[in-house]
Amino acid sequence: MTPLGARIAALIETSGPISVSDYMALCLFDPEHGYYTTREPFGEAGDFTTAPEISQMFGELVAVWCYRAWTAMGAPLPVTLAEIGPGRGTLMRDMLRTLSQIDSSLVASADIALVEASPRLADVQRLTLGPFAGRVTWHAEAGGLKSGQPLIVVANELFDALPIRQFVKAGGEWRERAIVLDEDGGLAFAAGLSRPDASLLPPDAAAAPEGAVVELAPARSAMMASLAQRLAEDGGAGLFIDYGYLEPRTGDTLQALRRHAFDDVLAAPGEADLTAHVDFAALSQIAGSAGLTTETMRQGDFLLGMGLLERAGRLGASMDDAGREQISAAVERLAAPDQMGDLFKVMAVGQPGMSLFPFERNVP
Ligand code: SAH
Protein backbone atom coordinates (compact mmCIF):
# COMPACT_ATOMS: atom_id res chain seq x y z
CA MET A 1 0.00 0.00 0.00
CA THR A 2 1.17 3.55 -0.68
CA PRO A 3 1.97 5.86 2.31
CA LEU A 4 -1.26 7.77 1.65
CA GLY A 5 -3.18 4.47 1.39
CA ALA A 6 -1.89 3.49 4.85
CA ARG A 7 -3.00 6.85 6.26
CA ILE A 8 -6.46 6.53 4.68
CA ALA A 9 -6.80 2.99 6.07
CA ALA A 10 -5.89 4.29 9.56
CA LEU A 11 -8.41 7.11 9.16
CA ILE A 12 -11.18 4.66 8.22
CA GLU A 13 -10.24 2.38 11.10
CA THR A 14 -10.55 5.17 13.67
CA SER A 15 -13.35 7.34 12.21
CA GLY A 16 -15.33 5.07 9.89
CA PRO A 17 -15.92 4.90 6.12
CA ILE A 18 -15.05 7.91 3.94
CA SER A 19 -16.98 9.17 0.90
CA VAL A 20 -15.67 8.90 -2.67
CA SER A 21 -15.33 12.70 -2.74
CA ASP A 22 -13.18 12.77 0.41
CA TYR A 23 -11.10 9.93 -1.04
CA MET A 24 -10.60 11.83 -4.31
CA ALA A 25 -9.72 15.06 -2.50
CA LEU A 26 -7.14 13.28 -0.33
CA CYS A 27 -5.62 11.39 -3.26
CA LEU A 28 -5.28 14.49 -5.44
CA PHE A 29 -4.50 17.26 -2.96
CA ASP A 30 -3.20 15.87 0.34
CA PRO A 31 -0.37 18.36 1.11
CA GLU A 32 2.15 15.61 1.93
CA HIS A 33 1.23 12.73 -0.40
CA GLY A 34 -1.37 14.05 -2.87
CA TYR A 35 -1.05 13.38 -6.60
CA TYR A 36 -1.06 16.99 -7.83
CA THR A 37 0.84 18.26 -4.79
CA THR A 38 3.77 15.86 -5.14
CA ARG A 39 3.99 14.24 -8.56
CA GLU A 40 4.74 15.13 -12.16
CA PRO A 41 1.63 13.89 -13.96
CA PHE A 42 2.11 15.18 -17.51
CA GLY A 43 3.75 13.92 -20.69
CA GLU A 44 5.50 10.77 -21.84
CA ALA A 45 7.33 10.25 -18.54
CA GLY A 46 4.21 11.00 -16.48
CA ASP A 47 0.77 9.43 -16.37
CA PHE A 48 -1.26 11.22 -19.04
CA THR A 49 -0.93 13.71 -21.89
CA THR A 50 -3.33 16.63 -22.26
CA ALA A 51 -4.29 18.52 -25.42
CA PRO A 52 -1.95 21.52 -24.85
CA GLU A 53 0.93 19.05 -24.36
CA ILE A 54 0.12 17.31 -27.66
CA SER A 55 0.54 20.38 -29.82
CA GLN A 56 1.01 24.16 -29.68
CA MET A 57 -1.91 24.40 -32.13
CA PHE A 58 -4.36 23.74 -29.29
CA GLY A 59 -3.27 26.82 -27.32
CA GLU A 60 -3.08 28.89 -30.49
CA LEU A 61 -6.70 28.16 -31.39
CA VAL A 62 -7.89 28.74 -27.82
CA ALA A 63 -6.06 32.09 -27.94
CA VAL A 64 -7.90 33.01 -31.15
CA TRP A 65 -11.19 32.07 -29.47
CA CYS A 66 -10.36 34.34 -26.51
CA TYR A 67 -9.42 37.18 -28.84
CA ARG A 68 -12.68 36.85 -30.76
CA ALA A 69 -14.65 36.73 -27.51
CA TRP A 70 -12.85 39.87 -26.30
CA THR A 71 -13.56 41.78 -29.52
CA ALA A 72 -17.20 40.53 -29.52
CA MET A 73 -17.46 42.17 -26.07
CA GLY A 74 -16.21 45.47 -27.53
CA ALA A 75 -12.53 44.93 -26.60
CA PRO A 76 -12.91 46.21 -23.02
CA LEU A 77 -9.89 47.22 -20.94
CA PRO A 78 -9.07 46.53 -18.19
CA VAL A 79 -9.85 42.85 -18.62
CA THR A 80 -8.72 39.73 -16.79
CA LEU A 81 -7.46 36.79 -18.82
CA ALA A 82 -7.41 33.76 -16.55
CA GLU A 83 -6.79 30.03 -16.67
CA ILE A 84 -7.85 27.65 -13.94
CA GLY A 85 -5.84 24.46 -13.34
CA PRO A 86 -3.00 25.23 -15.77
CA GLY A 87 -0.94 22.05 -15.14
CA ARG A 88 2.52 22.77 -16.56
CA GLY A 89 1.44 26.17 -17.92
CA THR A 90 1.78 25.13 -21.56
CA LEU A 91 -1.68 26.32 -22.65
CA MET A 92 -1.19 29.82 -21.22
CA ARG A 93 2.33 30.06 -22.69
CA ASP A 94 1.03 29.20 -26.17
CA MET A 95 -1.93 31.55 -25.72
CA LEU A 96 0.22 34.51 -24.65
CA ARG A 97 2.66 33.97 -27.52
CA THR A 98 -0.24 33.88 -29.99
CA LEU A 99 -2.11 36.82 -28.47
CA SER A 100 1.09 38.92 -28.53
CA GLN A 101 1.28 38.29 -32.27
CA ILE A 102 -2.40 39.14 -32.85
CA ASP A 103 -2.61 42.27 -30.69
CA SER A 104 0.25 43.17 -28.37
CA SER A 105 -1.88 45.77 -26.57
CA LEU A 106 -4.11 43.06 -25.13
CA VAL A 107 -1.24 41.12 -23.53
CA ALA A 108 0.37 44.37 -22.39
CA SER A 109 -2.77 45.67 -20.67
CA ALA A 110 -4.70 42.59 -19.51
CA ASP A 111 -4.47 41.24 -15.97
CA ILE A 112 -3.20 37.73 -16.64
CA ALA A 113 -4.04 35.32 -13.85
CA LEU A 114 -3.46 31.64 -13.18
CA VAL A 115 -5.52 29.79 -10.58
CA GLU A 116 -3.62 26.75 -9.31
CA ALA A 117 -4.36 24.69 -6.21
CA SER A 118 -0.94 22.99 -6.18
CA PRO A 119 2.02 25.20 -5.10
CA ARG A 120 4.40 22.77 -6.78
CA LEU A 121 2.64 23.10 -10.14
CA ALA A 122 2.57 26.90 -9.77
CA ASP A 123 6.41 26.72 -9.66
CA VAL A 124 6.44 24.58 -12.83
CA GLN A 125 4.12 27.12 -14.53
CA ARG A 126 6.50 29.97 -13.64
CA LEU A 127 9.30 28.15 -15.45
CA THR A 128 7.19 27.27 -18.50
CA LEU A 129 5.97 30.84 -18.92
CA GLY A 130 9.54 32.16 -19.08
CA PRO A 131 9.52 35.85 -20.03
CA PHE A 132 5.71 36.03 -19.68
CA ALA A 133 5.87 35.00 -16.00
CA GLY A 134 6.47 38.59 -14.91
CA ARG A 135 3.06 39.53 -16.36
CA VAL A 136 1.17 36.85 -14.44
CA THR A 137 -0.34 36.67 -10.95
CA TRP A 138 -1.10 33.37 -9.23
CA HIS A 139 -4.13 32.59 -7.09
CA ALA A 140 -4.90 29.50 -5.01
CA GLU A 141 -8.65 29.84 -5.68
CA ALA A 142 -10.84 31.25 -8.43
CA GLY A 143 -12.46 33.50 -5.80
CA GLY A 144 -9.14 35.38 -5.68
CA LEU A 145 -9.51 36.70 -9.25
CA LYS A 146 -9.92 40.47 -9.44
CA SER A 147 -13.59 41.48 -9.64
CA GLY A 148 -15.19 44.60 -11.10
CA GLN A 149 -13.84 44.10 -14.63
CA PRO A 150 -14.66 41.66 -17.47
CA LEU A 151 -13.16 38.19 -17.28
CA ILE A 152 -12.09 35.81 -20.02
CA VAL A 153 -11.46 32.43 -18.45
CA VAL A 154 -10.33 29.08 -19.84
CA ALA A 155 -9.83 25.67 -18.25
CA ASN A 156 -8.70 22.41 -19.85
CA GLU A 157 -9.19 19.17 -17.92
CA LEU A 158 -10.00 21.02 -14.71
CA PHE A 159 -13.53 19.81 -13.95
CA ASP A 160 -12.61 16.12 -14.35
CA ALA A 161 -10.15 16.54 -11.46
CA LEU A 162 -12.67 18.01 -9.01
CA PRO A 163 -13.98 15.46 -6.48
CA ILE A 164 -17.31 13.76 -7.20
CA ARG A 165 -19.80 11.92 -4.99
CA GLN A 166 -21.02 8.52 -6.09
CA PHE A 167 -24.25 6.73 -5.19
CA VAL A 168 -24.79 3.02 -5.69
CA LYS A 169 -28.09 1.17 -6.02
CA ALA A 170 -28.23 -1.32 -3.17
CA GLY A 171 -31.37 -3.16 -2.05
CA GLY A 172 -33.41 -1.11 -4.53
CA GLU A 173 -32.28 2.24 -3.03
CA TRP A 174 -29.59 4.75 -3.92
CA ARG A 175 -26.97 4.99 -1.17
CA GLU A 176 -23.79 7.05 -1.07
CA ARG A 177 -20.80 4.96 -2.09
CA ALA A 178 -18.19 4.81 0.64
CA ILE A 179 -14.71 3.41 1.07
CA VAL A 180 -14.29 0.87 3.85
CA LEU A 181 -11.67 -1.68 4.95
CA ASP A 182 -12.01 -5.26 3.73
CA GLU A 183 -11.16 -8.32 5.83
CA ASP A 184 -7.47 -7.98 5.01
CA GLY A 185 -7.33 -4.29 5.91
CA GLY A 186 -7.33 -3.18 2.23
CA LEU A 187 -9.53 -0.44 0.77
CA ALA A 188 -12.89 -1.52 -0.70
CA PHE A 189 -16.11 0.09 -1.93
CA ALA A 190 -19.37 -0.34 0.00
CA ALA A 191 -22.85 1.19 0.11
CA GLY A 192 -22.91 3.85 2.84
CA LEU A 193 -25.85 5.34 4.67
CA SER A 194 -26.67 8.71 3.11
CA ARG A 195 -29.14 9.01 0.26
CA PRO A 196 -29.11 11.47 -2.63
CA ASP A 197 -31.72 14.12 -3.27
CA ALA A 198 -33.96 12.28 -5.79
CA SER A 199 -34.49 15.45 -7.84
CA LEU A 200 -30.78 15.49 -8.72
CA LEU A 201 -30.70 12.00 -10.25
CA PRO A 202 -30.59 11.49 -14.04
CA PRO A 203 -33.75 10.32 -15.86
CA ASP A 204 -32.50 6.74 -16.31
CA ALA A 205 -31.83 6.31 -12.53
CA ALA A 206 -35.25 4.84 -11.66
CA ALA A 207 -34.84 1.88 -14.03
CA ALA A 208 -31.14 1.30 -13.18
CA PRO A 209 -30.25 -2.22 -12.00
CA GLU A 210 -28.83 -3.24 -8.61
CA GLY A 211 -25.18 -2.15 -8.34
CA ALA A 212 -25.59 0.75 -10.80
CA VAL A 213 -23.71 3.96 -9.97
CA VAL A 214 -24.78 7.59 -10.22
CA GLU A 215 -22.39 10.53 -9.91
CA LEU A 216 -23.05 14.01 -8.56
CA ALA A 217 -20.40 16.69 -8.48
CA PRO A 218 -21.15 19.48 -6.01
CA ALA A 219 -17.55 20.76 -6.17
CA ARG A 220 -17.87 21.25 -9.93
CA SER A 221 -21.26 22.88 -9.58
CA ALA A 222 -19.87 25.28 -6.97
CA MET A 223 -16.89 26.21 -9.19
CA MET A 224 -19.17 26.76 -12.20
CA ALA A 225 -21.71 28.72 -10.17
CA SER A 226 -19.13 31.15 -8.81
CA LEU A 227 -17.54 31.68 -12.26
CA ALA A 228 -20.96 32.13 -13.85
CA GLN A 229 -21.94 34.69 -11.24
CA ARG A 230 -18.70 36.61 -11.89
CA LEU A 231 -19.29 36.55 -15.67
CA ALA A 232 -22.90 37.65 -15.26
CA GLU A 233 -21.94 40.54 -12.95
CA ASP A 234 -18.72 41.79 -14.56
CA GLY A 235 -19.21 40.59 -18.16
CA GLY A 236 -16.96 38.20 -20.02
CA ALA A 237 -16.74 34.73 -21.46
CA GLY A 238 -15.39 31.30 -20.59
CA LEU A 239 -14.20 28.20 -22.43
CA PHE A 240 -14.18 24.86 -20.59
CA ILE A 241 -12.77 21.75 -22.20
CA ASP A 242 -12.99 18.31 -20.69
CA TYR A 243 -14.00 14.73 -21.30
CA GLY A 244 -17.56 14.01 -20.53
CA TYR A 245 -21.09 13.62 -21.76
CA LEU A 246 -23.82 15.93 -22.99
CA GLU A 247 -26.87 14.16 -21.54
CA PRO A 248 -27.15 13.26 -17.82
CA ARG A 249 -26.98 9.49 -17.26
CA THR A 250 -26.06 6.82 -14.73
CA GLY A 251 -22.66 5.10 -14.86
CA ASP A 252 -19.41 4.77 -12.94
CA THR A 253 -16.80 6.96 -14.66
CA LEU A 254 -14.31 7.28 -11.81
CA GLN A 255 -10.96 6.18 -13.17
CA ALA A 256 -7.31 6.01 -12.19
CA LEU A 257 -4.54 6.61 -14.71
CA ARG A 258 -0.97 5.62 -14.09
CA ARG A 259 1.81 5.66 -16.69
CA HIS A 260 -0.70 6.04 -19.53
CA ALA A 261 -2.75 2.97 -18.48
CA PHE A 262 -5.92 2.52 -16.42
CA ASP A 263 -5.37 1.34 -12.87
CA ASP A 264 -7.64 0.20 -10.03
CA VAL A 265 -9.08 3.34 -8.40
CA LEU A 266 -8.21 2.07 -4.90
CA ALA A 267 -4.80 0.55 -5.75
CA ALA A 268 -2.35 3.42 -5.40
CA PRO A 269 -3.77 6.42 -3.49
CA GLY A 270 -1.71 9.55 -4.24
CA GLU A 271 0.32 7.86 -6.97
CA ALA A 272 -2.27 7.67 -9.75
CA ASP A 273 -4.38 10.41 -11.31
CA LEU A 274 -8.07 10.14 -10.40
CA THR A 275 -10.72 11.68 -12.65
CA ALA A 276 -14.38 11.32 -13.54
CA HIS A 277 -16.28 12.28 -16.69
CA VAL A 278 -17.93 15.69 -16.67
CA ASP A 279 -21.70 16.10 -16.90
CA PHE A 280 -21.85 19.07 -19.29
CA ALA A 281 -25.63 19.36 -19.08
CA ALA A 282 -25.30 20.08 -15.35
CA LEU A 283 -22.61 22.74 -15.93
CA SER A 284 -24.54 24.32 -18.76
CA GLN A 285 -27.69 24.47 -16.67
CA ILE A 286 -25.82 26.30 -13.89
CA ALA A 287 -24.38 28.85 -16.33
CA GLY A 288 -27.79 29.26 -17.97
CA SER A 289 -29.52 29.93 -14.67
CA ALA A 290 -27.00 32.72 -14.00
CA GLY A 291 -28.35 34.28 -17.22
CA LEU A 292 -25.38 33.42 -19.44
CA THR A 293 -25.42 32.22 -23.04
CA THR A 294 -23.98 28.68 -23.21
CA GLU A 295 -23.06 26.32 -26.06
CA THR A 296 -21.37 22.93 -26.06
CA MET A 297 -19.78 20.98 -28.90
CA ARG A 298 -17.34 18.15 -29.46
CA GLN A 299 -13.65 19.06 -29.29
CA GLY A 300 -13.07 17.84 -32.86
CA ASP A 301 -15.81 20.10 -34.23
CA PHE A 302 -14.59 23.02 -32.15
CA LEU A 303 -10.98 22.74 -33.31
CA LEU A 304 -11.94 22.26 -36.96
CA GLY A 305 -14.34 25.20 -36.67
CA MET A 306 -11.50 27.30 -35.25
CA GLY A 307 -9.29 26.45 -38.25
CA LEU A 308 -7.15 23.51 -37.06
CA LEU A 309 -6.51 22.23 -40.58
CA GLU A 310 -5.51 25.65 -41.93
CA ARG A 311 -3.20 26.21 -38.96
CA ALA A 312 -1.65 22.76 -39.39
CA GLY A 313 -1.06 23.49 -43.07
CA ARG A 314 0.68 26.78 -42.35
CA LEU A 315 2.78 25.33 -39.54
CA GLY A 316 3.80 22.37 -41.70
CA ALA A 317 4.69 24.48 -44.75
CA SER A 318 8.15 25.36 -43.42
CA MET A 319 8.88 21.89 -42.03
CA ASP A 320 10.50 18.73 -43.34
CA ASP A 321 8.54 15.50 -43.85
CA ALA A 322 9.09 14.32 -40.27
CA GLY A 323 7.78 17.64 -38.91
CA ARG A 324 4.72 17.51 -41.15
CA GLU A 325 4.04 13.94 -40.07
CA GLN A 326 4.18 15.01 -36.43
CA ILE A 327 1.68 17.76 -37.12
CA SER A 328 -0.78 15.53 -38.89
CA ALA A 329 -0.49 12.99 -36.05
CA ALA A 330 -1.33 15.81 -33.60
CA VAL A 331 -4.35 16.83 -35.70
CA GLU A 332 -5.57 13.22 -35.62
CA ARG A 333 -5.06 12.90 -31.90
CA LEU A 334 -6.82 16.13 -31.03
CA ALA A 335 -9.72 15.98 -33.47
CA ALA A 336 -10.38 12.46 -34.80
CA PRO A 337 -13.67 11.02 -33.49
CA ASP A 338 -11.99 7.82 -32.27
CA GLN A 339 -9.32 9.78 -30.39
CA MET A 340 -10.00 12.99 -28.41
CA GLY A 341 -12.36 14.55 -30.96
CA ASP A 342 -15.64 13.03 -29.74
CA LEU A 343 -14.97 12.16 -26.09
CA PHE A 344 -13.80 15.67 -25.25
CA LYS A 345 -16.36 18.46 -25.24
CA VAL A 346 -15.95 22.21 -25.32
CA MET A 347 -18.40 24.42 -23.49
CA ALA A 348 -18.42 28.14 -24.15
CA VAL A 349 -20.27 30.58 -21.91
CA GLY A 350 -20.70 34.29 -22.45
CA GLN A 351 -22.61 37.30 -21.32
CA PRO A 352 -26.25 37.26 -22.44
CA GLY A 353 -26.75 37.53 -26.18
CA MET A 354 -23.07 37.11 -26.98
CA SER A 355 -22.18 35.35 -30.21
CA LEU A 356 -19.85 32.46 -29.41
CA PHE A 357 -17.84 31.62 -32.52
CA PRO A 358 -17.59 28.85 -33.84
CA PHE A 359 -20.61 27.66 -31.88
CA GLU A 360 -23.08 29.87 -33.75
CA ARG A 361 -22.58 27.55 -36.72
CA ASN A 362 -24.68 25.07 -34.73
CA VAL A 363 -27.62 27.43 -34.67
CA PRO A 364 -30.02 26.74 -37.54
N1 SAH B 1 -4.93 22.28 -17.81
C1 SAH B 1 -3.73 21.47 -17.73
C2 SAH B 1 -3.72 20.53 -16.53
C3 SAH B 1 -4.89 19.63 -16.29
S1 SAH B 1 -4.70 18.67 -14.82
C4 SAH B 1 -3.54 20.73 -19.04
O1 SAH B 1 -4.44 20.68 -19.83
O2 SAH B 1 -2.45 20.18 -19.24
C5 SAH B 1 -5.68 19.54 -13.65
C6 SAH B 1 -5.08 20.83 -13.13
O3 SAH B 1 -6.06 21.45 -12.30
C7 SAH B 1 -3.83 20.72 -12.29
O4 SAH B 1 -3.01 21.84 -12.55
C8 SAH B 1 -4.41 20.76 -10.87
O5 SAH B 1 -3.46 21.08 -9.89
C9 SAH B 1 -5.46 21.82 -11.05
N2 SAH B 1 -6.56 21.86 -10.09
C10 SAH B 1 -7.33 20.85 -9.64
N3 SAH B 1 -8.28 21.29 -8.81
C11 SAH B 1 -8.15 22.64 -8.76
C12 SAH B 1 -8.85 23.69 -8.09
N4 SAH B 1 -9.88 23.42 -7.28
N5 SAH B 1 -8.45 24.97 -8.28
C13 SAH B 1 -7.41 25.23 -9.11
N6 SAH B 1 -6.69 24.28 -9.76
C14 SAH B 1 -7.06 23.01 -9.58
XYZ file of C-alpha atoms and ligand atoms in Angstrom:
390
model
C 0.000 0.000 0.000
C 1.173 3.555 -0.679
C 1.974 5.864 2.306
C -1.256 7.774 1.654
C -3.176 4.474 1.392
C -1.888 3.490 4.851
C -3.004 6.854 6.257
C -6.456 6.528 4.676
C -6.802 2.987 6.074
C -5.893 4.286 9.560
C -8.411 7.111 9.160
C -11.185 4.662 8.221
C -10.238 2.382 11.097
C -10.549 5.175 13.666
C -13.346 7.344 12.213
C -15.329 5.073 9.887
C -15.918 4.899 6.118
C -15.054 7.913 3.936
C -16.977 9.168 0.899
C -15.671 8.903 -2.669
C -15.326 12.697 -2.740
C -13.179 12.768 0.412
C -11.101 9.933 -1.038
C -10.601 11.828 -4.310
C -9.717 15.059 -2.498
C -7.138 13.282 -0.332
C -5.619 11.394 -3.264
C -5.282 14.490 -5.442
C -4.499 17.261 -2.959
C -3.202 15.874 0.339
C -0.368 18.357 1.106
C 2.145 15.613 1.929
C 1.234 12.733 -0.400
C -1.373 14.049 -2.873
C -1.046 13.381 -6.596
C -1.063 16.993 -7.832
C 0.839 18.261 -4.792
C 3.769 15.861 -5.144
C 3.993 14.239 -8.561
C 4.744 15.133 -12.157
C 1.630 13.893 -13.965
C 2.106 15.176 -17.507
C 3.746 13.922 -20.690
C 5.503 10.766 -21.845
C 7.326 10.245 -18.537
C 4.208 11.004 -16.484
C 0.768 9.426 -16.373
C -1.264 11.221 -19.042
C -0.926 13.705 -21.893
C -3.334 16.626 -22.259
C -4.290 18.525 -25.416
C -1.946 21.516 -24.852
C 0.929 19.048 -24.358
C 0.124 17.313 -27.657
C 0.536 20.383 -29.820
C 1.010 24.161 -29.679
C -1.915 24.397 -32.132
C -4.365 23.740 -29.285
C -3.273 26.824 -27.316
C -3.081 28.892 -30.487
C -6.700 28.155 -31.394
C -7.894 28.736 -27.819
C -6.064 32.088 -27.943
C -7.899 33.006 -31.153
C -11.194 32.067 -29.467
C -10.360 34.343 -26.505
C -9.416 37.182 -28.837
C -12.682 36.853 -30.761
C -14.648 36.734 -27.507
C -12.852 39.869 -26.303
C -13.565 41.780 -29.520
C -17.198 40.532 -29.515
C -17.460 42.172 -26.068
C -16.209 45.472 -27.526
C -12.528 44.932 -26.597
C -12.907 46.208 -23.019
C -9.891 47.218 -20.937
C -9.072 46.534 -18.187
C -9.853 42.849 -18.623
C -8.724 39.734 -16.785
C -7.457 36.790 -18.824
C -7.410 33.757 -16.551
C -6.791 30.033 -16.672
C -7.854 27.645 -13.939
C -5.843 24.461 -13.345
C -2.998 25.226 -15.771
C -0.940 22.049 -15.139
C 2.516 22.766 -16.563
C 1.437 26.172 -17.923
C 1.776 25.131 -21.564
C -1.682 26.316 -22.652
C -1.191 29.824 -21.218
C 2.328 30.060 -22.689
C 1.035 29.202 -26.171
C -1.930 31.551 -25.715
C 0.222 34.508 -24.653
C 2.661 33.967 -27.522
C -0.236 33.883 -29.990
C -2.114 36.821 -28.465
C 1.095 38.922 -28.534
C 1.276 38.288 -32.268
C -2.396 39.142 -32.848
C -2.610 42.266 -30.692
C 0.254 43.165 -28.373
C -1.875 45.775 -26.574
C -4.108 43.061 -25.131
C -1.238 41.119 -23.528
C 0.373 44.367 -22.388
C -2.771 45.673 -20.672
C -4.702 42.589 -19.509
C -4.470 41.242 -15.971
C -3.197 37.730 -16.641
C -4.035 35.324 -13.848
C -3.455 31.636 -13.176
C -5.519 29.787 -10.582
C -3.624 26.750 -9.308
C -4.363 24.686 -6.208
C -0.938 22.990 -6.180
C 2.016 25.200 -5.100
C 4.405 22.766 -6.780
C 2.638 23.097 -10.141
C 2.573 26.901 -9.768
C 6.412 26.725 -9.662
C 6.436 24.577 -12.827
C 4.118 27.123 -14.534
C 6.498 29.973 -13.636
C 9.304 28.153 -15.450
C 7.188 27.265 -18.499
C 5.966 30.835 -18.917
C 9.535 32.161 -19.081
C 9.525 35.852 -20.034
C 5.707 36.033 -19.676
C 5.866 34.995 -16.003
C 6.473 38.585 -14.908
C 3.065 39.527 -16.356
C 1.168 36.851 -14.438
C -0.340 36.673 -10.953
C -1.099 33.365 -9.232
C -4.129 32.586 -7.091
C -4.900 29.498 -5.010
C -8.651 29.837 -5.682
C -10.845 31.246 -8.430
C -12.462 33.500 -5.805
C -9.135 35.382 -5.684
C -9.515 36.704 -9.251
C -9.925 40.470 -9.440
C -13.595 41.481 -9.636
C -15.192 44.604 -11.101
C -13.839 44.096 -14.627
C -14.656 41.659 -17.469
C -13.162 38.189 -17.282
C -12.092 35.809 -20.023
C -11.455 32.432 -18.445
C -10.328 29.080 -19.836
C -9.831 25.665 -18.248
C -8.701 22.414 -19.849
C -9.186 19.169 -17.920
C -10.003 21.017 -14.707
C -13.534 19.812 -13.954
C -12.607 16.121 -14.350
C -10.146 16.536 -11.462
C -12.666 18.006 -9.015
C -13.977 15.463 -6.476
C -17.310 13.760 -7.198
C -19.796 11.923 -4.992
C -21.023 8.521 -6.091
C -24.250 6.728 -5.186
C -24.793 3.017 -5.690
C -28.094 1.166 -6.024
C -28.232 -1.318 -3.165
C -31.375 -3.159 -2.045
C -33.408 -1.113 -4.526
C -32.280 2.237 -3.031
C -29.591 4.753 -3.920
C -26.969 4.993 -1.172
C -23.785 7.052 -1.067
C -20.804 4.963 -2.092
C -18.187 4.806 0.640
C -14.706 3.410 1.071
C -14.285 0.868 3.850
C -11.673 -1.678 4.948
C -12.011 -5.259 3.729
C -11.160 -8.318 5.834
C -7.470 -7.977 5.007
C -7.330 -4.286 5.910
C -7.327 -3.180 2.229
C -9.532 -0.443 0.769
C -12.886 -1.516 -0.698
C -16.113 0.093 -1.929
C -19.368 -0.342 -0.001
C -22.847 1.193 0.115
C -22.906 3.848 2.841
C -25.853 5.336 4.672
C -26.667 8.706 3.111
C -29.143 9.007 0.262
C -29.109 11.468 -2.627
C -31.723 14.122 -3.271
C -33.956 12.282 -5.790
C -34.490 15.450 -7.837
C -30.779 15.486 -8.720
C -30.704 12.000 -10.251
C -30.588 11.490 -14.044
C -33.751 10.322 -15.864
C -32.496 6.740 -16.305
C -31.835 6.312 -12.530
C -35.248 4.836 -11.660
C -34.836 1.878 -14.028
C -31.144 1.305 -13.177
C -30.246 -2.222 -12.002
C -28.829 -3.244 -8.615
C -25.181 -2.149 -8.335
C -25.585 0.755 -10.795
C -23.714 3.962 -9.969
C -24.782 7.594 -10.223
C -22.390 10.525 -9.912
C -23.048 14.011 -8.563
C -20.400 16.690 -8.484
C -21.150 19.480 -6.005
C -17.553 20.765 -6.170
C -17.867 21.245 -9.935
C -21.256 22.883 -9.575
C -19.865 25.282 -6.970
C -16.893 26.206 -9.193
C -19.166 26.756 -12.201
C -21.710 28.725 -10.165
C -19.127 31.151 -8.815
C -17.538 31.682 -12.257
C -20.961 32.131 -13.851
C -21.939 34.686 -11.245
C -18.700 36.612 -11.892
C -19.293 36.552 -15.667
C -22.896 37.652 -15.255
C -21.939 40.536 -12.950
C -18.723 41.792 -14.564
C -19.208 40.590 -18.157
C -16.955 38.201 -20.016
C -16.735 34.726 -21.459
C -15.394 31.295 -20.591
C -14.204 28.201 -22.433
C -14.184 24.862 -20.588
C -12.765 21.750 -22.202
C -12.989 18.307 -20.689
C -13.996 14.726 -21.298
C -17.556 14.006 -20.529
C -21.091 13.621 -21.763
C -23.819 15.935 -22.992
C -26.871 14.163 -21.543
C -27.154 13.263 -17.820
C -26.976 9.494 -17.259
C -26.059 6.815 -14.731
C -22.656 5.102 -14.860
C -19.410 4.770 -12.937
C -16.805 6.960 -14.660
C -14.311 7.276 -11.812
C -10.956 6.181 -13.170
C -7.311 6.012 -12.187
C -4.543 6.608 -14.713
C -0.970 5.620 -14.091
C 1.805 5.658 -16.690
C -0.700 6.038 -19.531
C -2.751 2.965 -18.477
C -5.921 2.520 -16.425
C -5.368 1.341 -12.871
C -7.640 0.197 -10.034
C -9.085 3.341 -8.400
C -8.206 2.069 -4.896
C -4.804 0.548 -5.749
C -2.349 3.419 -5.397
C -3.766 6.417 -3.493
C -1.713 9.548 -4.239
C 0.320 7.864 -6.969
C -2.272 7.675 -9.751
C -4.383 10.405 -11.307
C -8.074 10.142 -10.403
C -10.722 11.680 -12.649
C -14.384 11.323 -13.544
C -16.285 12.281 -16.695
C -17.929 15.687 -16.674
C -21.703 16.100 -16.899
C -21.848 19.067 -19.288
C -25.635 19.356 -19.082
C -25.297 20.076 -15.354
C -22.612 22.741 -15.928
C -24.538 24.324 -18.763
C -27.695 24.475 -16.671
C -25.824 26.297 -13.887
C -24.380 28.849 -16.326
C -27.789 29.255 -17.972
C -29.523 29.930 -14.666
C -26.995 32.718 -13.998
C -28.350 34.283 -17.218
C -25.381 33.420 -19.439
C -25.421 32.219 -23.040
C -23.982 28.682 -23.210
C -23.060 26.325 -26.058
C -21.371 22.928 -26.060
C -19.776 20.984 -28.896
C -17.336 18.148 -29.458
C -13.648 19.061 -29.295
C -13.071 17.843 -32.864
C -15.811 20.104 -34.234
C -14.591 23.021 -32.150
C -10.976 22.740 -33.311
C -11.936 22.261 -36.959
C -14.345 25.202 -36.666
C -11.499 27.299 -35.253
C -9.290 26.454 -38.253
C -7.155 23.515 -37.060
C -6.507 22.228 -40.576
C -5.506 25.645 -41.933
C -3.201 26.213 -38.957
C -1.646 22.757 -39.394
C -1.060 23.491 -43.067
C 0.682 26.785 -42.352
C 2.781 25.335 -39.545
C 3.796 22.371 -41.699
C 4.687 24.480 -44.748
C 8.149 25.364 -43.424
C 8.879 21.895 -42.035
C 10.498 18.728 -43.340
C 8.542 15.502 -43.852
C 9.094 14.323 -40.275
C 7.776 17.638 -38.909
C 4.717 17.509 -41.146
C 4.043 13.942 -40.067
C 4.179 15.009 -36.433
C 1.680 17.763 -37.118
C -0.776 15.531 -38.892
C -0.485 12.993 -36.049
C -1.328 15.805 -33.598
C -4.349 16.826 -35.696
C -5.568 13.215 -35.619
C -5.060 12.900 -31.898
C -6.816 16.134 -31.033
C -9.719 15.983 -33.471
C -10.379 12.459 -34.801
C -13.670 11.018 -33.494
C -11.991 7.822 -32.267
C -9.320 9.783 -30.391
C -9.996 12.991 -28.413
C -12.364 14.553 -30.956
C -15.644 13.034 -29.736
C -14.972 12.160 -26.086
C -13.804 15.666 -25.246
C -16.355 18.458 -25.238
C -15.954 22.208 -25.322
C -18.402 24.419 -23.490
C -18.419 28.145 -24.152
C -20.270 30.583 -21.915
C -20.702 34.291 -22.445
C -22.605 37.302 -21.320
C -26.253 37.264 -22.438
C -26.748 37.527 -26.182
C -23.067 37.112 -26.984
C -22.183 35.346 -30.209
C -19.850 32.457 -29.409
C -17.842 31.618 -32.525
C -17.588 28.852 -33.842
C -20.615 27.663 -31.883
C -23.079 29.869 -33.748
C -22.578 27.547 -36.722
C -24.685 25.074 -34.726
C -27.621 27.430 -34.669
C -30.017 26.742 -37.544
N -4.925 22.277 -17.811
C -3.733 21.465 -17.732
C -3.721 20.529 -16.528
C -4.892 19.635 -16.295
S -4.696 18.672 -14.817
C -3.538 20.731 -19.040
O -4.444 20.684 -19.831
O -2.451 20.182 -19.243
C -5.676 19.536 -13.647
C -5.081 20.827 -13.125
O -6.056 21.451 -12.300
C -3.832 20.721 -12.289
O -3.014 21.838 -12.551
C -4.407 20.757 -10.874
O -3.456 21.082 -9.890
C -5.464 21.820 -11.051
N -6.560 21.863 -10.094
C -7.326 20.852 -9.637
N -8.279 21.295 -8.808
C -8.148 22.636 -8.759
C -8.851 23.686 -8.089
N -9.883 23.424 -7.283
N -8.449 24.966 -8.282
C -7.407 25.232 -9.114
N -6.694 24.276 -9.762
C -7.059 23.008 -9.576
